PDB file of C-alpha atoms in Angstrom:
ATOM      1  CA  UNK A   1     -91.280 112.493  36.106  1.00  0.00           C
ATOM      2  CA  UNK A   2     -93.307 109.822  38.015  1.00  0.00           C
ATOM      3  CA  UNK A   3     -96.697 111.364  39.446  1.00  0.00           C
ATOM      4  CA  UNK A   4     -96.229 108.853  42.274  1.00  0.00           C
ATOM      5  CA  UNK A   5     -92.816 111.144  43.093  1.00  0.00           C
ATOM      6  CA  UNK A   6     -93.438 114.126  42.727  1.00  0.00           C
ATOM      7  CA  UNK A   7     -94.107 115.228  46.221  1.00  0.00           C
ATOM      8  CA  UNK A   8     -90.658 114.401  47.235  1.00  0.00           C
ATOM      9  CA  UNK A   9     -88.627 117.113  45.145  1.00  0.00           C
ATOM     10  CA  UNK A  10     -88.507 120.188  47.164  1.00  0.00           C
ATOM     11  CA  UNK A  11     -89.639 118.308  50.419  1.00  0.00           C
ATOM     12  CA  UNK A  12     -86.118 117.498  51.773  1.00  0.00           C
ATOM     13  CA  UNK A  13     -86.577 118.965  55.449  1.00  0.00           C
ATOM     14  CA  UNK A  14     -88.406 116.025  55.447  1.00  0.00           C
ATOM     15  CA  UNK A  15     -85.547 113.478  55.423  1.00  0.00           C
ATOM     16  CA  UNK A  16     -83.117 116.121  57.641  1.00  0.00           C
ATOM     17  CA  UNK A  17     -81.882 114.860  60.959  1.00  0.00           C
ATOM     18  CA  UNK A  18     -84.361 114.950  63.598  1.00  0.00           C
ATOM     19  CA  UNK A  19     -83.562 114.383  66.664  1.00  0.00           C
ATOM     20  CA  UNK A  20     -86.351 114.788  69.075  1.00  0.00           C
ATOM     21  CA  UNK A  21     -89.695 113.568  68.680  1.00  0.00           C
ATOM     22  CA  UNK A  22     -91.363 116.865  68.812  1.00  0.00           C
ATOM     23  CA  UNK A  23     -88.574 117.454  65.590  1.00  0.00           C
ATOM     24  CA  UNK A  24     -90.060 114.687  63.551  1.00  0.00           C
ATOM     25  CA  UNK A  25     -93.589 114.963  64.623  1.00  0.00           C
ATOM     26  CA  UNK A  26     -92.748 119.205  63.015  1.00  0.00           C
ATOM     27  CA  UNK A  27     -91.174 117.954  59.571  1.00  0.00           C
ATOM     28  CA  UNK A  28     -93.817 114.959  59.185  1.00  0.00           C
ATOM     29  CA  UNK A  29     -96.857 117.569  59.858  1.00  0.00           C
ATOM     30  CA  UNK A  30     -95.599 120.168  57.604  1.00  0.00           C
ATOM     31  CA  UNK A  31     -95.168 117.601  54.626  1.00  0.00           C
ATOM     32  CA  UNK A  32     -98.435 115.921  55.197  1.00  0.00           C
ATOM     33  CA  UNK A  33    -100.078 119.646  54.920  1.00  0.00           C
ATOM     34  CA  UNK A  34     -98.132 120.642  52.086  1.00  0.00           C
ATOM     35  CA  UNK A  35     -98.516 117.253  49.883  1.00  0.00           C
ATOM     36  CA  UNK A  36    -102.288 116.735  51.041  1.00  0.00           C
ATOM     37  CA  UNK A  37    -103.562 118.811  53.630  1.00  0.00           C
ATOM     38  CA  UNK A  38    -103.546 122.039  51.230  1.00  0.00           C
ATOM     39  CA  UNK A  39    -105.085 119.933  48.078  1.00  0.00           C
ATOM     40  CA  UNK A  40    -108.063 118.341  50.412  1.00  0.00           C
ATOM     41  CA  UNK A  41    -108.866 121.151  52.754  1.00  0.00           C
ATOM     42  CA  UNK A  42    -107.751 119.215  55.442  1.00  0.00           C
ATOM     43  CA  UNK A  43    -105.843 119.591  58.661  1.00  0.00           C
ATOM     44  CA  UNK A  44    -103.252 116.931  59.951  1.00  0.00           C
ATOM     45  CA  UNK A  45    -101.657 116.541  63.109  1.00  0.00           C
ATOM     46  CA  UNK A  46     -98.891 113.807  64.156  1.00  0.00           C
ATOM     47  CA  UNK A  47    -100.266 112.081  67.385  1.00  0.00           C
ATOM     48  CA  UNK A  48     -97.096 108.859  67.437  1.00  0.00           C
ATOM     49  CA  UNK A  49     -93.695 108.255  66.020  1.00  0.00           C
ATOM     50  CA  UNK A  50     -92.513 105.002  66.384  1.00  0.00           C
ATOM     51  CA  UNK A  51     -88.425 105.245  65.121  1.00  0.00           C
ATOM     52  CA  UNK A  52     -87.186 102.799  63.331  1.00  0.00           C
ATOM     53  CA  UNK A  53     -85.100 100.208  64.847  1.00  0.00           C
ATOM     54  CA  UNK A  54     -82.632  97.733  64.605  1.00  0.00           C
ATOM     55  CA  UNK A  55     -85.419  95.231  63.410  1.00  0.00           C
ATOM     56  CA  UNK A  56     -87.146  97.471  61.388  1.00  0.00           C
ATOM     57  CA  UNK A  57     -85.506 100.421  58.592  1.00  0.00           C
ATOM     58  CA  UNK A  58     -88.667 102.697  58.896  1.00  0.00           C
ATOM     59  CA  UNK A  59     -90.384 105.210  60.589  1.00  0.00           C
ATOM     60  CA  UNK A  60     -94.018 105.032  61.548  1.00  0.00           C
ATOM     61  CA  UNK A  61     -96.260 108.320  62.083  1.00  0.00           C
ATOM     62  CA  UNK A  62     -99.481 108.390  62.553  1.00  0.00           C
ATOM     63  CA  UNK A  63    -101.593 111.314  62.170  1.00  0.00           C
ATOM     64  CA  UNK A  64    -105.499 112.538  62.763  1.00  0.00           C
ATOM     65  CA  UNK A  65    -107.102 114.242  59.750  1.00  0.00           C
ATOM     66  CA  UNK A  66    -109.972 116.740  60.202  1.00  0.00           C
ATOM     67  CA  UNK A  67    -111.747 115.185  57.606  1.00  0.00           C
ATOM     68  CA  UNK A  68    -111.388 111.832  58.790  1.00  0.00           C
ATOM     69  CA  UNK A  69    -111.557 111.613  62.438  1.00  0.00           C
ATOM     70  CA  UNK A  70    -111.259 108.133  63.898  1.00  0.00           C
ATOM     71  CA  UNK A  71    -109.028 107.390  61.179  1.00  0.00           C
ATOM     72  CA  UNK A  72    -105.515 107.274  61.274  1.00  0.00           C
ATOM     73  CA  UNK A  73    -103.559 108.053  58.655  1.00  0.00           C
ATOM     74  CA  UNK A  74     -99.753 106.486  58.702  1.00  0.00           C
ATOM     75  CA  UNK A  75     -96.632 107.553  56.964  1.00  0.00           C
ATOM     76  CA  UNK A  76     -93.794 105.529  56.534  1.00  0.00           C
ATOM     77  CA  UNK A  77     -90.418 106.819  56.321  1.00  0.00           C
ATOM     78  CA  UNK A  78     -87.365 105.077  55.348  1.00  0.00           C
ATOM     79  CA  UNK A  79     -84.468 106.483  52.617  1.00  0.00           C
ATOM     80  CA  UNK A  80     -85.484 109.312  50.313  1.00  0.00           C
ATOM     81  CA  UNK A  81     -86.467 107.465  48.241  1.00  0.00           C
ATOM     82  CA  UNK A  82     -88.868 105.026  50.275  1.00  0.00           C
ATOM     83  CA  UNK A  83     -91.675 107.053  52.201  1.00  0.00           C
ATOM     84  CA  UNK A  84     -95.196 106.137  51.262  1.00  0.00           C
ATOM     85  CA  UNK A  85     -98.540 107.426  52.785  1.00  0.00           C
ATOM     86  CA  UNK A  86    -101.819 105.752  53.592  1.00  0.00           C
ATOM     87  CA  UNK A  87    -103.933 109.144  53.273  1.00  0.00           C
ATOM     88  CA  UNK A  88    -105.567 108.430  49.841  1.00  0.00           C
ATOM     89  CA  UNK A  89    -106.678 104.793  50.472  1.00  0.00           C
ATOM     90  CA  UNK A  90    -108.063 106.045  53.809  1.00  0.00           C
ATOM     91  CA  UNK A  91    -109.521 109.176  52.020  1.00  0.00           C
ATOM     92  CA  UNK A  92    -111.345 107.325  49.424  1.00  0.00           C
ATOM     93  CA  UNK A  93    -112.700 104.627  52.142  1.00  0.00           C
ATOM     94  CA  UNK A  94    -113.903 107.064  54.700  1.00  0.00           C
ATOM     95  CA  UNK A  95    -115.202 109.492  52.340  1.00  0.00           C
ATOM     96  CA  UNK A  96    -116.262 107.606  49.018  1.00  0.00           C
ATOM     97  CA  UNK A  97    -116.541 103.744  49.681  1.00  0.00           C
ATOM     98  CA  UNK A  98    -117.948 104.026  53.270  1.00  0.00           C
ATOM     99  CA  UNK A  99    -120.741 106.076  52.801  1.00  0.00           C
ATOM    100  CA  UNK A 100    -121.689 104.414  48.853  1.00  0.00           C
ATOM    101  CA  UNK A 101    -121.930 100.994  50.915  1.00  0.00           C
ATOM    102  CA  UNK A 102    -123.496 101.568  53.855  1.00  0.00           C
ATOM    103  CA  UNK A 103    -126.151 103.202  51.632  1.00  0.00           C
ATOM    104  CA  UNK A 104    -126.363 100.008  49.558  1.00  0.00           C
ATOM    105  CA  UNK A 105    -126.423  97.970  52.164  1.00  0.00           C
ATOM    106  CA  UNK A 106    -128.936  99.663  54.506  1.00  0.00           C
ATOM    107  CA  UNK A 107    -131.342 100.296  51.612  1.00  0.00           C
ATOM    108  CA  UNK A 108    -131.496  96.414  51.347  1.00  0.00           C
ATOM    109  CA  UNK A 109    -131.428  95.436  54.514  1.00  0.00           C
ATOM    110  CA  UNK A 110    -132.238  97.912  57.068  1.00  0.00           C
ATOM    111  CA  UNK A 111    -130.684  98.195  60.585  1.00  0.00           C
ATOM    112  CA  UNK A 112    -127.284  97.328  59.845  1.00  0.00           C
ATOM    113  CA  UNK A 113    -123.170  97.818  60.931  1.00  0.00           C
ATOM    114  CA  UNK A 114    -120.332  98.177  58.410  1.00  0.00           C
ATOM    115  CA  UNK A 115    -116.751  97.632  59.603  1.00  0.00           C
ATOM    116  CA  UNK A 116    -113.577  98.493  57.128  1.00  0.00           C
ATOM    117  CA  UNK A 117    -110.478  96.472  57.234  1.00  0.00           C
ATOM    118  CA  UNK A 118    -108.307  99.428  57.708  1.00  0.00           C
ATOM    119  CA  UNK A 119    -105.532  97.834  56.836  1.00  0.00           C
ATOM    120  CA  UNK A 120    -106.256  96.350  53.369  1.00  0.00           C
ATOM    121  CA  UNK A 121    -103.719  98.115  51.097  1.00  0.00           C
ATOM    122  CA  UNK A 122    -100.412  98.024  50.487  1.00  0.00           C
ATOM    123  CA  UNK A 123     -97.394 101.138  51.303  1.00  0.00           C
ATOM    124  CA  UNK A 124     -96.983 102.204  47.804  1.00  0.00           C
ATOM    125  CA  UNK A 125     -95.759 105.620  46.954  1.00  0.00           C
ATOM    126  CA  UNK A 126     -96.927 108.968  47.855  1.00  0.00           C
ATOM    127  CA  UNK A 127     -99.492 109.572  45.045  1.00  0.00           C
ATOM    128  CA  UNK A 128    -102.041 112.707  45.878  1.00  0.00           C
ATOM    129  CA  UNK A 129    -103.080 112.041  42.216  1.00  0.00           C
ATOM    130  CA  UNK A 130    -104.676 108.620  43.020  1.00  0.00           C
ATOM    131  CA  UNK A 131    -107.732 108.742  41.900  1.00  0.00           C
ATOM    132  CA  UNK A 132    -111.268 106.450  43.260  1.00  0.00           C
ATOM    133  CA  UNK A 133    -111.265 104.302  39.657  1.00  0.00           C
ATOM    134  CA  UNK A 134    -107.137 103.381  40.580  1.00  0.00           C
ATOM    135  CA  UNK A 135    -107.570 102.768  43.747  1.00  0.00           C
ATOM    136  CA  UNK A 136    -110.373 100.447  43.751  1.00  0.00           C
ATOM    137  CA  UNK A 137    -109.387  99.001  40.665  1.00  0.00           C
ATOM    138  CA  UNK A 138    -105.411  98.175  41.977  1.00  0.00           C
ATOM    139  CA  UNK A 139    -106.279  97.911  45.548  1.00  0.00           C
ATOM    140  CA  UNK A 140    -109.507  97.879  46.466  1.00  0.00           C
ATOM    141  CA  UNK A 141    -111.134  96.858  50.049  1.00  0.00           C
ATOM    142  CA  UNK A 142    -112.504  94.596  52.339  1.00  0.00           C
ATOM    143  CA  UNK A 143    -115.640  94.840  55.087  1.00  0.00           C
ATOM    144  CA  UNK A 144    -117.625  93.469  57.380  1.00  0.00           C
ATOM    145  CA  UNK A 145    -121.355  93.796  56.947  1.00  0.00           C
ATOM    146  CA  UNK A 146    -123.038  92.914  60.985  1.00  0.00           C
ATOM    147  CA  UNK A 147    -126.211  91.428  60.426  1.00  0.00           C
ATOM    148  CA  UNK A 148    -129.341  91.350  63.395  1.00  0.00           C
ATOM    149  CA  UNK A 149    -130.078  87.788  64.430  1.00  0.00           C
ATOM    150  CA  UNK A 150    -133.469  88.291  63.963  1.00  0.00           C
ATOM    151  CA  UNK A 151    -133.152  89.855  60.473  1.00  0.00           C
ATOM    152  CA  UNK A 152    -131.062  87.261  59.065  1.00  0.00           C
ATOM    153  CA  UNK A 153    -133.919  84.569  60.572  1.00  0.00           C
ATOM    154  CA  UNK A 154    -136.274  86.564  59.279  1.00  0.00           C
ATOM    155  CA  UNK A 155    -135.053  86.675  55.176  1.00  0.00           C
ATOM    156  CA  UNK A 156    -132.880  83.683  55.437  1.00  0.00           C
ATOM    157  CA  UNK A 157    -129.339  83.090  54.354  1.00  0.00           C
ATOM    158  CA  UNK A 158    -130.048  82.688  50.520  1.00  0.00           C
ATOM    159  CA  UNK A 159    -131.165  86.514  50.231  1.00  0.00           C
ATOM    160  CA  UNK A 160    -127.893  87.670  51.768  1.00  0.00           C
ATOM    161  CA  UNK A 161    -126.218  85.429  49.659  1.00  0.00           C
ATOM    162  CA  UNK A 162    -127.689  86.444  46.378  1.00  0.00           C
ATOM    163  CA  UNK A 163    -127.410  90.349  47.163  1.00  0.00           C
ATOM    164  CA  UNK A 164    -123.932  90.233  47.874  1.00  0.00           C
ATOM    165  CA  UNK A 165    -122.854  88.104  45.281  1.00  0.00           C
ATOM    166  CA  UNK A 166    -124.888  90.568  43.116  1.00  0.00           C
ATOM    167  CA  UNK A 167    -122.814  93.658  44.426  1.00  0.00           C
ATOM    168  CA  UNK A 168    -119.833  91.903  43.885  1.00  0.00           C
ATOM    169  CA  UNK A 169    -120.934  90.979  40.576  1.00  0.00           C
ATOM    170  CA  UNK A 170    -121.283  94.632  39.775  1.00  0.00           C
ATOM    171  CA  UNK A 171    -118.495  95.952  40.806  1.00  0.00           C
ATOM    172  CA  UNK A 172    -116.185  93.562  39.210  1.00  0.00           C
ATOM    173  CA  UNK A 173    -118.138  94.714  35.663  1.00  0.00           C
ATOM    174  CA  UNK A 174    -116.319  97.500  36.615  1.00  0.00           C
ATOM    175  CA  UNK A 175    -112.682  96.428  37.745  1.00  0.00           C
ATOM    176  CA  UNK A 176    -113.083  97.640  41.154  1.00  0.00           C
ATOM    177  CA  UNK A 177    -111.852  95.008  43.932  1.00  0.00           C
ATOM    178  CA  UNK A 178    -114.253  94.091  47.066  1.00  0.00           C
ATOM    179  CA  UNK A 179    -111.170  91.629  48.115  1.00  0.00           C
ATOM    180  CA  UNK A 180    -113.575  90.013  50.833  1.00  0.00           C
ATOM    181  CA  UNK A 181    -116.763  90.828  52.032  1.00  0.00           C
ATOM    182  CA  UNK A 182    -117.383  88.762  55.331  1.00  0.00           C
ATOM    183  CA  UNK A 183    -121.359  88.459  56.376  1.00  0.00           C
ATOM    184  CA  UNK A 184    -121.728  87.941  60.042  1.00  0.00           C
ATOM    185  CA  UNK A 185    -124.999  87.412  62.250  1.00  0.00           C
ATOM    186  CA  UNK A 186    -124.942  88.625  65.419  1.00  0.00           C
ATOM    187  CA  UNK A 187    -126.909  88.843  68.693  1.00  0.00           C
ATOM    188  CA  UNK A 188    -126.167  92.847  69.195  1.00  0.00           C
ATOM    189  CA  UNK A 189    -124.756  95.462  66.972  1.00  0.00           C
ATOM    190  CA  UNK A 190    -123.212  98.897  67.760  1.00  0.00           C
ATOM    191  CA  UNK A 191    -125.286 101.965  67.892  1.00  0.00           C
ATOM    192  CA  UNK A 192    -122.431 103.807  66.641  1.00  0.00           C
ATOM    193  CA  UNK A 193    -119.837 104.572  63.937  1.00  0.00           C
ATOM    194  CA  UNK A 194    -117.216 102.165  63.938  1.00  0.00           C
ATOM    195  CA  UNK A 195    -114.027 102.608  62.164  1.00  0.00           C
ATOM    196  CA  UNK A 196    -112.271  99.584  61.801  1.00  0.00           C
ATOM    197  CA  UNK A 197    -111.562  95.829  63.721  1.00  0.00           C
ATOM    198  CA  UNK A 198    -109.610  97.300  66.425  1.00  0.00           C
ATOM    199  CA  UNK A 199    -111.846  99.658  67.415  1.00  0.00           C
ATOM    200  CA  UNK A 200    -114.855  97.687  67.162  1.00  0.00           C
ATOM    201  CA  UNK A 201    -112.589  94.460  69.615  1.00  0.00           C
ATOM    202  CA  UNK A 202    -111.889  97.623  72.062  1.00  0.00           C
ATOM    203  CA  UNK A 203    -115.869  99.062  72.123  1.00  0.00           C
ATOM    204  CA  UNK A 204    -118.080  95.654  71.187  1.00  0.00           C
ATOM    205  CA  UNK A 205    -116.189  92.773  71.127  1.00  0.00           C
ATOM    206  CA  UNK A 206    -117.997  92.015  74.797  1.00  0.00           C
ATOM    207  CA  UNK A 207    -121.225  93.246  74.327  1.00  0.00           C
ATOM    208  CA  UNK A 208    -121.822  92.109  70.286  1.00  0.00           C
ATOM    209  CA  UNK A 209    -121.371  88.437  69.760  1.00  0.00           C
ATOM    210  CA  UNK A 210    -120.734  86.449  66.666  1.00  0.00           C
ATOM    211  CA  UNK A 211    -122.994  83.823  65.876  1.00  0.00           C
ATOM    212  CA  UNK A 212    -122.530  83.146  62.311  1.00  0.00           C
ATOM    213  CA  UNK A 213    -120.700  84.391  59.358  1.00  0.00           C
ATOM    214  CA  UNK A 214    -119.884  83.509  55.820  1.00  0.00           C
ATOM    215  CA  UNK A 215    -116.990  84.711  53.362  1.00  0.00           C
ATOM    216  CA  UNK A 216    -117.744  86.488  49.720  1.00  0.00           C
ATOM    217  CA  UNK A 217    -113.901  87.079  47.955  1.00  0.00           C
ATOM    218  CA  UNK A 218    -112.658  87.802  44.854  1.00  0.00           C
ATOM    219  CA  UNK A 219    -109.989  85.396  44.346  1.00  0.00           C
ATOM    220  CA  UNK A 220    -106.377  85.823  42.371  1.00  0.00           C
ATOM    221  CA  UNK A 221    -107.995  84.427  39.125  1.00  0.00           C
ATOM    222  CA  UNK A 222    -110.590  87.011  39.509  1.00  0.00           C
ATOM    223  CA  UNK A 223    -113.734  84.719  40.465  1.00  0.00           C
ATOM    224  CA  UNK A 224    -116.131  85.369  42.931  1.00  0.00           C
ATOM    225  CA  UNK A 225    -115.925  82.865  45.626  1.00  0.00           C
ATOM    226  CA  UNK A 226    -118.226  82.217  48.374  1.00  0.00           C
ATOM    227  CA  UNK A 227    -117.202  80.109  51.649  1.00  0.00           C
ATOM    228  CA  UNK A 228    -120.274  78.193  53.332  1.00  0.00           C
ATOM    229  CA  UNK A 229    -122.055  79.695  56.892  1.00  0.00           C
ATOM    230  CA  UNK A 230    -120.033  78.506  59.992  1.00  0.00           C
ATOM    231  CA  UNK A 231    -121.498  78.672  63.314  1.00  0.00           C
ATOM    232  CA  UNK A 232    -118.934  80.400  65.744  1.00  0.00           C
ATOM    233  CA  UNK A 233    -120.888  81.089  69.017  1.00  0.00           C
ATOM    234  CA  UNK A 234    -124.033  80.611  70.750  1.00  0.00           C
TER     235      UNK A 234
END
């Protein structure tokens, strides 16, 4: 049997009829406890349902984990055999990736903000078995690192440069994917934890401005790449 299926054989109240959205929110909770919840220690609670429509064949649910709050974890539903779950790519960024960079980074560079594309994976199947080394190595993440005016000034562009080439460098020696990792300078940066783009357009975009940035990738032939500084605002 596929490890990536085997959550879906003896969870078929999850594709019954449902009718109501208090109905689906029910079946979607009680699978996301019984596939992950139970295995993590965590608790998950539907908060949306967006049925599917005529232009679209799936449900979306999103859900709040315990472990994870300010994330949202998303389920997509379609036939019985098409529902996938975000859960492990946002468990492994939240509570692996997150942390192990922001360390990194802060170490080198002192009073900075890291922001998580939260939306850099693909729907793939429910797999609780994923483990870290798969899921960096097949689908990896991207970031934004927010950098103090003064502080970039202060080192200059070349030391950011080198240092995140370097990480990049090192983590490809290992076969784990940093798909972008975007540098910005900018005149103000949150006090406070901030989960991903949306959140940080909703909280900062008004208050933090972007004066500079420059793009670190790893590109489809597997080379590090590095786009040039470009001013944005002043």
């Amino acid at each position: 049997m596929n490890r990536d299926n085997i959550n879906l054989k003896g969870m078929d109240y999850m594709f019954k009829k449902a009718y109501t959205e208090e109905a689906v929110k029910e079946v979607a909770s009680k699978y996301a406890m019984d596939v992950f919840g139970k295995k993590f220690d965590d608790e998950i609670t539907v908060y949306r349902v967006t049925p599917r429509t005529m232009f679209s064949k799936f449900d979306y649910i999103l859900m709040n984990s315990k472990n994870m709050p300010g994330s949202t974890i998303t389920l997509r539903r379609g036939s019985k055999e098409d529902v996938s779950c975000d859960y492990m790519e946002v468990y492994y960024r939240e509570m692996h990736i997150r942390p192990m960079v922001e360390d990194y980074f802060r170490n080198l560079w002192g009073d900075i903000c890291i922001i998580f594309n939260c939306a850099d994976h693909a729907y793939g199947p429910v797999n609780p078995n994923l483990t870290l080394d798969e899921f960096m190595k097949k689908t990896g993440v991207s970031f934004d690192i927010l950098v103090k005016e003064e502080d970039f000034e202060k080192s200059g562009k070349d030391l950011y440069e080198k240092e995140v080439l370097r990480f990049m460098e090192e983590a490809k020696e290992k076969g784990w994917k940093y798909n972008r990792i975007t540098v910005g300078v900018y005149d103000n940066i949150p006090s406070e934890k901030v989960n991903g783009t949306e959140q940080f357009k909703i909280k900062w975009e008004d208050t933090c401005k972007q004066l500079e940035y420059a793009d670190f990738f790893l590109s489809e032939n597997g080379l590090i790449e590095h786009k040039e500084w470009t001013l944005t605002a002043k």
